[in-house]
Coordinates of N, CA and C in Angstrom, one line a residue:
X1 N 122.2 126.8 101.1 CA 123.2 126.1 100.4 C 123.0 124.6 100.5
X2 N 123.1 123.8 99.3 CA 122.9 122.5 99.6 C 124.2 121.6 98.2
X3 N 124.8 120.5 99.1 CA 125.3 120.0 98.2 C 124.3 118.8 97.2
X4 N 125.1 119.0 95.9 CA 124.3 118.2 94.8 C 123.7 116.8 94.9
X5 N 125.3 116.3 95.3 CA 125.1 114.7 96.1 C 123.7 114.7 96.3
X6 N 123.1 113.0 95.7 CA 121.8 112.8 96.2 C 122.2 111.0 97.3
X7 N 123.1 111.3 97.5 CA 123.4 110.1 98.4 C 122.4 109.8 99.6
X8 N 121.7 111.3 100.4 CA 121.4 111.1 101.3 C 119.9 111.3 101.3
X9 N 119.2 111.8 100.2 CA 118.0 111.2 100.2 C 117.4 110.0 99.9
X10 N 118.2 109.4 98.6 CA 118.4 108.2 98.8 C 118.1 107.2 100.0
X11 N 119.3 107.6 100.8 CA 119.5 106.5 101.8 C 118.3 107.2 103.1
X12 N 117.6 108.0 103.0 CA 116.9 108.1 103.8 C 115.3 107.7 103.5
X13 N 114.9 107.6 101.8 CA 114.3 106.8 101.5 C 113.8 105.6 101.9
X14 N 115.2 105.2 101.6 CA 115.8 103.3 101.9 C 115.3 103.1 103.2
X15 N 115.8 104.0 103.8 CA 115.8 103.7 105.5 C 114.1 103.4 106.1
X16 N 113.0 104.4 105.3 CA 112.2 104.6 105.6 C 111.2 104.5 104.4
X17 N 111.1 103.6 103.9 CA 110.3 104.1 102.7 C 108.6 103.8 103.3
X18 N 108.3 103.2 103.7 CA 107.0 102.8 104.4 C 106.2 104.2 105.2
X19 N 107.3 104.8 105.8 CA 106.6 106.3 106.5 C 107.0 107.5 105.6
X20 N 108.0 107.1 104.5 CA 107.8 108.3 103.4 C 106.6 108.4 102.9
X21 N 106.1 106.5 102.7 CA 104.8 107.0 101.5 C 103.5 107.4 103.0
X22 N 103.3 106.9 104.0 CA 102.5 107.3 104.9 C 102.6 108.7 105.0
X23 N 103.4 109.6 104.9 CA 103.5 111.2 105.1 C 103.1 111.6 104.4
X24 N 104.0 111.6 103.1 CA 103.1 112.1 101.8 C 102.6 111.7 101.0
X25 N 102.3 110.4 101.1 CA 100.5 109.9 100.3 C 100.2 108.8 100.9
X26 N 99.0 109.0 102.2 CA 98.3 108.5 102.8 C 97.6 107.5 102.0
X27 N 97.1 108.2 101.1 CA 95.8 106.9 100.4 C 96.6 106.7 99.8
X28 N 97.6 106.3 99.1 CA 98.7 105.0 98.6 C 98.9 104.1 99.7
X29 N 99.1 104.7 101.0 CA 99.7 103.7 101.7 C 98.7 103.1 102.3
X30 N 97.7 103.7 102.6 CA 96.7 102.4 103.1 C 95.9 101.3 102.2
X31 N 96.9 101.7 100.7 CA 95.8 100.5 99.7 C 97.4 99.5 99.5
X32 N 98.5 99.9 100.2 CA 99.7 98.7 100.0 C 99.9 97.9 101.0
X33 N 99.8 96.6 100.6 CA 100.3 95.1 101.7 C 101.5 95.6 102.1
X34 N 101.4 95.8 103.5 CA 102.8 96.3 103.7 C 103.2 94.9 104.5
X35 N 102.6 93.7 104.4 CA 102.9 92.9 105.4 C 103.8 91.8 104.1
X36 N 103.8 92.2 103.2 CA 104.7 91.8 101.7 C 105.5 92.7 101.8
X37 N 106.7 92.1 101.5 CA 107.8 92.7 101.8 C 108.3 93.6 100.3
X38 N 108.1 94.9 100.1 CA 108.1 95.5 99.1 C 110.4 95.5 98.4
X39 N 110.5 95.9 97.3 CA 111.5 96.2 96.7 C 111.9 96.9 95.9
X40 N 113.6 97.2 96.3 CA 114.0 98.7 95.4 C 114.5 98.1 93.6
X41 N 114.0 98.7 92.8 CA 114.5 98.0 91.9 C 115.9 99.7 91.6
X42 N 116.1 100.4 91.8 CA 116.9 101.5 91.8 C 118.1 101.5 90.3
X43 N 118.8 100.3 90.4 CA 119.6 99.6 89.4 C 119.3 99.5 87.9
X44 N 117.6 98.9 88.2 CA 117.2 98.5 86.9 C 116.9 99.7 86.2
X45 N 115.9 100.8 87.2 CA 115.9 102.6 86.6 C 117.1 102.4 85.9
X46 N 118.0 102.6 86.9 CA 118.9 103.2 86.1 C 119.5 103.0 84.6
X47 N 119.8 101.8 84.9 CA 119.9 101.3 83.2 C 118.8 101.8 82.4
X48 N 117.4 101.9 82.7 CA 116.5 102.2 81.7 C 116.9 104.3 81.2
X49 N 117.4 104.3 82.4 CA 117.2 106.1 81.9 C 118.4 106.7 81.9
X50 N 119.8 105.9 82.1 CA 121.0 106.5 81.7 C 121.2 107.0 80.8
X51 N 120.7 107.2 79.6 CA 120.8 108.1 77.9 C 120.0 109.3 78.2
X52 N 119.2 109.3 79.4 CA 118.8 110.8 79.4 C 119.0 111.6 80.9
X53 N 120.1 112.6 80.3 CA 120.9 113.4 81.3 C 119.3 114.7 82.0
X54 N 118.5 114.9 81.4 CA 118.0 116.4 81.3 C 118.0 116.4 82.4
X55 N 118.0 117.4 83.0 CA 117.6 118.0 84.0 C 118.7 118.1 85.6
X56 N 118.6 118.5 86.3 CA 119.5 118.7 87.9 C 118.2 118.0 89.0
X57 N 118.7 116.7 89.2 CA 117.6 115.6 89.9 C 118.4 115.6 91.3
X58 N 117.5 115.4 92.1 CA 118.0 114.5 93.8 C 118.6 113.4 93.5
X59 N 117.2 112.3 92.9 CA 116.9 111.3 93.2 C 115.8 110.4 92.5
X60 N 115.9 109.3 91.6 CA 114.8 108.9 91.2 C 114.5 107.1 92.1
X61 N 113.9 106.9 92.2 CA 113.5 105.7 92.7 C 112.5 105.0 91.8
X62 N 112.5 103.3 92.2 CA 111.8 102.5 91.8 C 111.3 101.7 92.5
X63 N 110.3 101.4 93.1 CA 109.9 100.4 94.3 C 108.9 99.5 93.5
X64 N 108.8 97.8 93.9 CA 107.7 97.0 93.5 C 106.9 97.2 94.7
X65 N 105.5 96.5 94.8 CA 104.7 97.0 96.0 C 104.0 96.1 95.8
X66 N 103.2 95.6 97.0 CA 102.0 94.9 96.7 C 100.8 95.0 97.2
X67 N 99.5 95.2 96.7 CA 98.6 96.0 97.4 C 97.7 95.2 97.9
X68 N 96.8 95.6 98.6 CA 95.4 94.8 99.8 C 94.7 94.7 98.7
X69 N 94.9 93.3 98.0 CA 93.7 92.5 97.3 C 93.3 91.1 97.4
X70 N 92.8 90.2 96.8 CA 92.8 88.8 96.7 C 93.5 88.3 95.7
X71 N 94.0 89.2 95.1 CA 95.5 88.7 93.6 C 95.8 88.9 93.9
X72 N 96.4 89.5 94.9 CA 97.8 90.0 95.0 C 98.7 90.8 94.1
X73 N 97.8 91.5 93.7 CA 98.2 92.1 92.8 C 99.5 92.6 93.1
X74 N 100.6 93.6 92.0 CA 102.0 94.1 92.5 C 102.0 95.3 91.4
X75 N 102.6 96.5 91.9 CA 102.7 97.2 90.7 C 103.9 98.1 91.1
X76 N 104.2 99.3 90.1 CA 105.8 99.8 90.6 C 105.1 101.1 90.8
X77 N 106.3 102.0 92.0 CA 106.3 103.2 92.1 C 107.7 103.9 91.9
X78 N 107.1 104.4 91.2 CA 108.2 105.3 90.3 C 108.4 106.9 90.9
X79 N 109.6 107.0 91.8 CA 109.8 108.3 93.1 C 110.4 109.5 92.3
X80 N 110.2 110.6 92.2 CA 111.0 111.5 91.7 C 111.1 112.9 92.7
X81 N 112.5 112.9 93.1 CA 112.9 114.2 94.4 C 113.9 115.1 93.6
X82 N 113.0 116.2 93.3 CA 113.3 117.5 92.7 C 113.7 118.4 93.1
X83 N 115.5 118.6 92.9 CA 115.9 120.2 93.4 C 116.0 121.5 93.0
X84 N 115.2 121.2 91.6 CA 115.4 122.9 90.6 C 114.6 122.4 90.0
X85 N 114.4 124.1 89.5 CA 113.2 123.9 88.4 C 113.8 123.5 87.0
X86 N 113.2 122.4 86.4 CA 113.2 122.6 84.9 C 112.0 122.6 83.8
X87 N 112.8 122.5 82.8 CA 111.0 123.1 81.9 C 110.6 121.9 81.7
X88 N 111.1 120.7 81.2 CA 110.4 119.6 80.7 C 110.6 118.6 81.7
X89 N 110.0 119.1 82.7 CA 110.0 117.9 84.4 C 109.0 117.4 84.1
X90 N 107.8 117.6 83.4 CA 106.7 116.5 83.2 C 106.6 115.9 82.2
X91 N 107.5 116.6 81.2 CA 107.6 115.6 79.8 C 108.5 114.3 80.6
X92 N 109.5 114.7 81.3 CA 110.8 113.5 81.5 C 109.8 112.4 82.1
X93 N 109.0 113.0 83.3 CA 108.2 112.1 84.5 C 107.4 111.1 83.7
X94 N 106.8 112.0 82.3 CA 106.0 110.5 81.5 C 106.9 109.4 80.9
X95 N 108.0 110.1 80.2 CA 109.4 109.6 79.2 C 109.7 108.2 80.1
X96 N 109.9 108.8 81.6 CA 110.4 107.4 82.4 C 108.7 106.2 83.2
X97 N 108.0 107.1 82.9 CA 107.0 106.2 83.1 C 106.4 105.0 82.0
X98 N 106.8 105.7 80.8 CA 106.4 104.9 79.7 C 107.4 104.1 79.4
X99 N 108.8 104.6 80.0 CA 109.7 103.1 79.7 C 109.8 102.1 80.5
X100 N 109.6 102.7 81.8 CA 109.3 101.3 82.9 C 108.2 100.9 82.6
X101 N 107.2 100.8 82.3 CA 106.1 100.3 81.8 C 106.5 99.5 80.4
X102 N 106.9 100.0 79.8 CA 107.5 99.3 78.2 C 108.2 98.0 78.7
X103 N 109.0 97.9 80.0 CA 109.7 96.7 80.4 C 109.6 96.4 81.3
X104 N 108.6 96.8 82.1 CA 108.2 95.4 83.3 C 106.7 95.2 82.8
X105 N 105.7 95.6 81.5 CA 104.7 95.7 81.5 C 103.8 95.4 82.3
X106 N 103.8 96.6 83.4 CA 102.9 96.3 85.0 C 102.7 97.8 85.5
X107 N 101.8 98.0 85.8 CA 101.2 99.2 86.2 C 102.6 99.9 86.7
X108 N 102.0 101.3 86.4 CA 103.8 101.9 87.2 C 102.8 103.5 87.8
X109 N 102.9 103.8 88.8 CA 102.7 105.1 89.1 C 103.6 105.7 89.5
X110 N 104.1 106.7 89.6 CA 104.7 108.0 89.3 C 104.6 109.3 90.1
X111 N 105.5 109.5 91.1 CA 104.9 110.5 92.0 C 106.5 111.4 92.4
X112 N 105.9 113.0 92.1 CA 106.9 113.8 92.6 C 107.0 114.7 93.5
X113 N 108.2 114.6 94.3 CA 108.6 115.6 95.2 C 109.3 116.6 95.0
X114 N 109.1 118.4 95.1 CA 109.6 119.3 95.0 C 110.3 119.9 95.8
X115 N 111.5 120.1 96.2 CA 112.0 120.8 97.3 C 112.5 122.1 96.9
X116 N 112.1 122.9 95.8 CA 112.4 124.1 95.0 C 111.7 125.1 96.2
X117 N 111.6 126.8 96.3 CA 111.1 127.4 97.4 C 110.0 128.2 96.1
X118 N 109.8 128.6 94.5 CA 109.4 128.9 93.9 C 107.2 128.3 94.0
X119 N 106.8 128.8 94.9 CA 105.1 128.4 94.6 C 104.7 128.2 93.4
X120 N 104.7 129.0 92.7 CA 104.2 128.9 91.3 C 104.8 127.1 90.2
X121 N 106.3 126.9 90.3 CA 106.4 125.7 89.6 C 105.7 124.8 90.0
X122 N 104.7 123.9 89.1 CA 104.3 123.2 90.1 C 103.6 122.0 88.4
X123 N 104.8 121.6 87.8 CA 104.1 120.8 86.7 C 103.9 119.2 86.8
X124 N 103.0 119.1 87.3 CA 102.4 117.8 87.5 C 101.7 117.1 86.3
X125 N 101.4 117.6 84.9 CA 101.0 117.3 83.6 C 102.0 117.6 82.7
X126 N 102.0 116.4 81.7 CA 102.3 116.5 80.3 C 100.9 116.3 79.1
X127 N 100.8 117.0 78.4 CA 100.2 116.6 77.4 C 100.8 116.9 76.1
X128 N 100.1 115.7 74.9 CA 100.2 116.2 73.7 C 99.1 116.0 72.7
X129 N 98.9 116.7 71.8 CA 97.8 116.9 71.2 C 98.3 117.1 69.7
X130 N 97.3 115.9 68.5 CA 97.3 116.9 67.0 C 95.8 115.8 66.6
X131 N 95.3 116.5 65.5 CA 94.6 115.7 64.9 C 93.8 114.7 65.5
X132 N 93.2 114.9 66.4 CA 92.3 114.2 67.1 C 92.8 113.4 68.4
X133 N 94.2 112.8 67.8 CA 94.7 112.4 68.6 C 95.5 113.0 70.3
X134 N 95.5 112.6 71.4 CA 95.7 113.4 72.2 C 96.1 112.1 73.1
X135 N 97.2 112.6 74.1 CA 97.7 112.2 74.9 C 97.9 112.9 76.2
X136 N 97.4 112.1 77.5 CA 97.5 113.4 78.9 C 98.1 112.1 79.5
X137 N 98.7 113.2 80.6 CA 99.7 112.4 81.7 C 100.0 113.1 82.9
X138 N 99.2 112.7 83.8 CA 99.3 113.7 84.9 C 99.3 112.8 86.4
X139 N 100.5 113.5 86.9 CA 100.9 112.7 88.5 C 101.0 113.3 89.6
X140 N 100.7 112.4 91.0 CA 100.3 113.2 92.1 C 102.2 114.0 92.4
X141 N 102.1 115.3 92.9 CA 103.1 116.2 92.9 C 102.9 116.9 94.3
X142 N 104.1 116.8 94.9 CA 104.2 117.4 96.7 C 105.1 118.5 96.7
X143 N 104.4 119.6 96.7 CA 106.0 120.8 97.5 C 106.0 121.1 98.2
X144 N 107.1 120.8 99.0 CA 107.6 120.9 100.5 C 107.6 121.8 100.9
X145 N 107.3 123.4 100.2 CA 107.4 124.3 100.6 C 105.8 125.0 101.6
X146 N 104.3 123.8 100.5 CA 103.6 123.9 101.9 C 103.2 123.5 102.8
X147 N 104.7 122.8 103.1 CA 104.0 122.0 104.6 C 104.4 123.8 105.6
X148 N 105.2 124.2 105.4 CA 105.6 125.2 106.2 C 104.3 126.1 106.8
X149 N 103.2 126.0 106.1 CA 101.7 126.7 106.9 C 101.2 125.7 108.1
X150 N 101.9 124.9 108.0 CA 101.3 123.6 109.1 C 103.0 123.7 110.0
X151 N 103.5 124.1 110.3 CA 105.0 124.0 111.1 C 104.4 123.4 112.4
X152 N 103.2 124.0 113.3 CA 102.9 123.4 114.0 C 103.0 122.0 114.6
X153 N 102.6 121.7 113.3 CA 101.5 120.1 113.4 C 103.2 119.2 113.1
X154 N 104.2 119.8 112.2 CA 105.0 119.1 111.5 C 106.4 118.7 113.2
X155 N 105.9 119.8 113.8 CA 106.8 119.6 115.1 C 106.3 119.0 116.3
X156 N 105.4 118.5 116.1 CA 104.4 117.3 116.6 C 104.3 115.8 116.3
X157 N 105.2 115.7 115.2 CA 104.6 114.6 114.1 C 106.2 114.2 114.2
X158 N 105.9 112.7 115.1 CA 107.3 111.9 115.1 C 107.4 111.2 113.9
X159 N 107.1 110.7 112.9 CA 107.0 110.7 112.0 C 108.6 111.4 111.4
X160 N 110.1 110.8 111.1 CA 110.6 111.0 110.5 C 110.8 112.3 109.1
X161 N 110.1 112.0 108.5 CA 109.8 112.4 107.6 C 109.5 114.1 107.7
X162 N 108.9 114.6 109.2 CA 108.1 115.7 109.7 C 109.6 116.7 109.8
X163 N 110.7 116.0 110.4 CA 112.3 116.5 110.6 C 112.7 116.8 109.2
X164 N 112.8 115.6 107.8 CA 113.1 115.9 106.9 C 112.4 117.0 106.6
X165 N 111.2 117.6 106.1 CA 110.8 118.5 105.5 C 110.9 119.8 106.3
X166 N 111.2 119.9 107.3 CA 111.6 121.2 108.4 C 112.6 121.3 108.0
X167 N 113.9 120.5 108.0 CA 115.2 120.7 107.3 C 115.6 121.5 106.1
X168 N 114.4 120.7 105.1 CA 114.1 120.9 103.6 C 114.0 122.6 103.7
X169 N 112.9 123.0 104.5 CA 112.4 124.0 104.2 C 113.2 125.3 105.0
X170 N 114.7 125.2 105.9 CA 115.0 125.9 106.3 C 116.1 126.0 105.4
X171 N 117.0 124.9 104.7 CA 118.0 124.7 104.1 C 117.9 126.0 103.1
X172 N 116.5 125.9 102.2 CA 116.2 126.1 101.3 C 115.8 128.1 101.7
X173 N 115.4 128.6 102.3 CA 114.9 129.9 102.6 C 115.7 130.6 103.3
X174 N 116.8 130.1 104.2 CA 117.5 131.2 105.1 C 118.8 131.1 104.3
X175 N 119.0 132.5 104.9 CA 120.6 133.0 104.3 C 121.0 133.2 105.1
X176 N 120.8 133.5 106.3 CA 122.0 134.0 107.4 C 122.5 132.6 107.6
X177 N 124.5 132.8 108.3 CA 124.3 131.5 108.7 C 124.0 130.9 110.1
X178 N 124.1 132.2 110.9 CA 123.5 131.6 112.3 C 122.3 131.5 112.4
X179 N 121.5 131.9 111.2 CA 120.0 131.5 111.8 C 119.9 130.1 111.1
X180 N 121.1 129.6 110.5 CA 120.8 128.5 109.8 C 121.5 127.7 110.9
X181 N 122.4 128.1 111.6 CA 123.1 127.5 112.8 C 122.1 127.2 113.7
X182 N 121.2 127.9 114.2 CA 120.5 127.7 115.1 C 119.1 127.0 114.9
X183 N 118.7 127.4 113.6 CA 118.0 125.8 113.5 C 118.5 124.3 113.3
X184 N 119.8 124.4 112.8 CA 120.1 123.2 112.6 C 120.4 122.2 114.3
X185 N 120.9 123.2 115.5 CA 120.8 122.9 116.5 C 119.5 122.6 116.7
X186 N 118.9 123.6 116.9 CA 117.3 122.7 117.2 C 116.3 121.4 116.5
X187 N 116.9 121.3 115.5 CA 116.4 119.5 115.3 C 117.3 119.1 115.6
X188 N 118.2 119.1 116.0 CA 119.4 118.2 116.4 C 118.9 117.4 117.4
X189 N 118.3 118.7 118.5 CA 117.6 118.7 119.8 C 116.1 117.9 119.5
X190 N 116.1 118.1 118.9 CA 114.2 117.8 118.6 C 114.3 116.1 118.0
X191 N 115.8 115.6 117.5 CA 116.0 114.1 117.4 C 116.2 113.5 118.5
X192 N 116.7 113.8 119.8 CA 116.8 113.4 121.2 C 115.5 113.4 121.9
X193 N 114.6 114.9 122.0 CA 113.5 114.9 122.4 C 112.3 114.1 121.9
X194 N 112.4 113.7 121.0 CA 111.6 112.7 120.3 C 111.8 111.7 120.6
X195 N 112.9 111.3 121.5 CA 112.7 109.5 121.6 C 113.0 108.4 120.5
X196 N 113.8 109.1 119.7 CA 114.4 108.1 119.0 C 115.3 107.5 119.1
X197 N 115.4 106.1 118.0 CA 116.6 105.3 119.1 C 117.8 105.7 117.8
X198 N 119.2 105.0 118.2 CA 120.4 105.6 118.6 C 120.0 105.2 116.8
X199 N 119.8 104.6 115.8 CA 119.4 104.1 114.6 C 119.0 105.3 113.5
X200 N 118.0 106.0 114.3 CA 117.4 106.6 113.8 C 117.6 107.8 114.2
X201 N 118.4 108.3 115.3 CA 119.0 109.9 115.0 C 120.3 109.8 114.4
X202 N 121.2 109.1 113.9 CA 122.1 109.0 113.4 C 121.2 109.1 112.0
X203 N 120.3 108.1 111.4 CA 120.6 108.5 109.9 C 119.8 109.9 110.1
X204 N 118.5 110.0 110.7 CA 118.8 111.8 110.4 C 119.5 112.8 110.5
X205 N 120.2 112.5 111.4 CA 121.3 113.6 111.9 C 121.8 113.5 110.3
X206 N 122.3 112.2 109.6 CA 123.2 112.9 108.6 C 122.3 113.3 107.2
X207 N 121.4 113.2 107.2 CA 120.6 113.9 106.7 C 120.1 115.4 106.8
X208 N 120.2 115.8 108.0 CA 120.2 117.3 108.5 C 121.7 118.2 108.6
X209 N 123.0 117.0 108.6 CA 123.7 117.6 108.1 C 124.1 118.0 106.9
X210 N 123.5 116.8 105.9 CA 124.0 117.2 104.4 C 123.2 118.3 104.0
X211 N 122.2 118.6 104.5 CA 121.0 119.9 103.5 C 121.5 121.2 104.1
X212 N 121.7 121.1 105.6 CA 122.3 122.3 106.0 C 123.7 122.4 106.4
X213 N 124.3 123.2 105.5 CA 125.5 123.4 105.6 C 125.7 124.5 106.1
X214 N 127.0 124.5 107.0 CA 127.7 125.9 107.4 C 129.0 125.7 107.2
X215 N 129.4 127.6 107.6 CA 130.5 127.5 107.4 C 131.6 126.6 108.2
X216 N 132.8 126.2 108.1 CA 133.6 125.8 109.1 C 133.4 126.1 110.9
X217 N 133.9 127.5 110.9 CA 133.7 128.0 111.9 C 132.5 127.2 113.0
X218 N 130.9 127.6 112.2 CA 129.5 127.1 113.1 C 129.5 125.9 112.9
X219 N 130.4 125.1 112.2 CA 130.4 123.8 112.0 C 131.0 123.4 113.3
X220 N 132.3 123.8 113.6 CA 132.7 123.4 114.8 C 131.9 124.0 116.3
X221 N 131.5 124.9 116.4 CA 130.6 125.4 117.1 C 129.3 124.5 117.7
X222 N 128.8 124.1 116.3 CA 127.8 123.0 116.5 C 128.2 121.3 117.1
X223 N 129.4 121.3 116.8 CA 129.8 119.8 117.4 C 130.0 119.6 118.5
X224 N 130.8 120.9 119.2 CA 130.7 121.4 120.7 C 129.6 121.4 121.1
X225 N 128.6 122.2 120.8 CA 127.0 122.3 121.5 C 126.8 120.6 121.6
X226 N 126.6 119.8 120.4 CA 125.8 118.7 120.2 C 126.5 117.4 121.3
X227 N 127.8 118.0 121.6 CA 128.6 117.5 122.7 C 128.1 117.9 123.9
X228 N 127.8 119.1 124.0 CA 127.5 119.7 125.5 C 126.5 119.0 125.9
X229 N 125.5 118.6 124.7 CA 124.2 118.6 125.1 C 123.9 117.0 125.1
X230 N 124.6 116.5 124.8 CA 124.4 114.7 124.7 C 125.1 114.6 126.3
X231 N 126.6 115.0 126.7 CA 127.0 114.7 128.0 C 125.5 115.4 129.1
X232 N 125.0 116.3 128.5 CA 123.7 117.0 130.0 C 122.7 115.8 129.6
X233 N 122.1 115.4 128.3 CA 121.1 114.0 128.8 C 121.7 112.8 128.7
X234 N 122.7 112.7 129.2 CA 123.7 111.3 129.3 C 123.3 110.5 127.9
X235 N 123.7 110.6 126.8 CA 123.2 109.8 125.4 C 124.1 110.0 124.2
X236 N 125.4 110.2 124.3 CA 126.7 110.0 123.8 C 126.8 109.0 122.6
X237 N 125.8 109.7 121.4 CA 125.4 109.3 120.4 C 126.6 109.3 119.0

């Protein structure tokens, strides 16, 4: 069960956008100046794509960037965090690529994240085709569903982002709710054991609380434990 609200991917974006793009696209992030201070244009999206409701979204994003050249070059990234499947997700992904491009005329790439549990959806192309004419449109596409062959590596990897997608992928598969209760305690645990500072288990924690929800009952259950367990490593977070 997950609520709609995309408040908290968002802000965990925000919080992190530098080791988002390092997690899930390496070779983007080693060709961006990260020593330029990049920006959310989030606002200006919006205005550009308010007239088009389609689809059940997270979260769309817009970042300027600037990449390791001798111009300095800058160009935009265009974030898309997907919670259901729809049929025209790669017609929309070009529709808003070709309008941010129409008004900032400046390179825009385009990259999506899936948090759906379905393997098979996986539309990363649009095309269209008549009369010789032809148009292709195809963007890098992540589903969170296979980092789960790598759990190993992912519970290894302080890396922020390693928590989010363990979240993602338990929210998303279990139905019981104490096996959902009992994972959700164990990253709770695994934000302490990691050594993060008081900054940064707070915005996860509310991050791990919005995707996994329980009932009342293990709700309170869980506040007790997370109490028990902050007074035994003295850290009364």
């Amino acid at each position: 069960m997950r609520r709609d609200d995309d408040s908290e991917w968002k802000e965990i974006i925000n919080n992190y956008f530098e080791r988002f793009i390092l997690f899930f696209f390496p070779h983007i992030y080693s060709d961006i100046n990260w020593s330029r201070r990049y920006r959310f244009l989030d606002k200006e999206l919006e205005k550009l794509i308010k007239e088009n409701s389609v689809g059940k979204r997270f979260v769309d994003k817009l970042v300027e960037v600037y990449l390791k050249d001798d111009r300095a070059t800058w160009l935009l990234i265009h974030i898309e965090v997907q919670g259901g499947k729809e049929p025209d997700f790669a017609k929309r992904m070009y529709v808003y690529n070709y309008r941010i491009f129409d008004r900032y005329e400046q390179e825009v790439i385009s990259l999506a994240i899936l948090t759906d549990p379905d393997q098979k959806y996986r539309p990363n192309r649009w095309k269209s085709e008549r009369w010789g004419f032809e148009n292709f449109f195809k963007f890098p596409l992540i589903k969170i569903i296979d980092y789960e062959k790598n759990w190993g590596q992912l519970e290894k990897d302080d890396n922020p982002f390693s928590i989010v997608v363990m979240a993602q992928i338990k929210a998303v598969k279990l139905k019981n709710p104490d096996d959902l209760f009992s994972w959700k305690m164990r990253f709770i645990r695994m934000l302490y054991n990691r050594g993060y500072q008081r900054r940064e288990i707070l915005n996860l924690f509310r991050f791990i609380d919005w995707i996994m929800i329980l009932p009342d009952e293990l709700e309170k259950k869980l506040i007790k434990e997370i109490c028990d367990y902050e007074e035994e490593i003295k850290m009364p977070y």
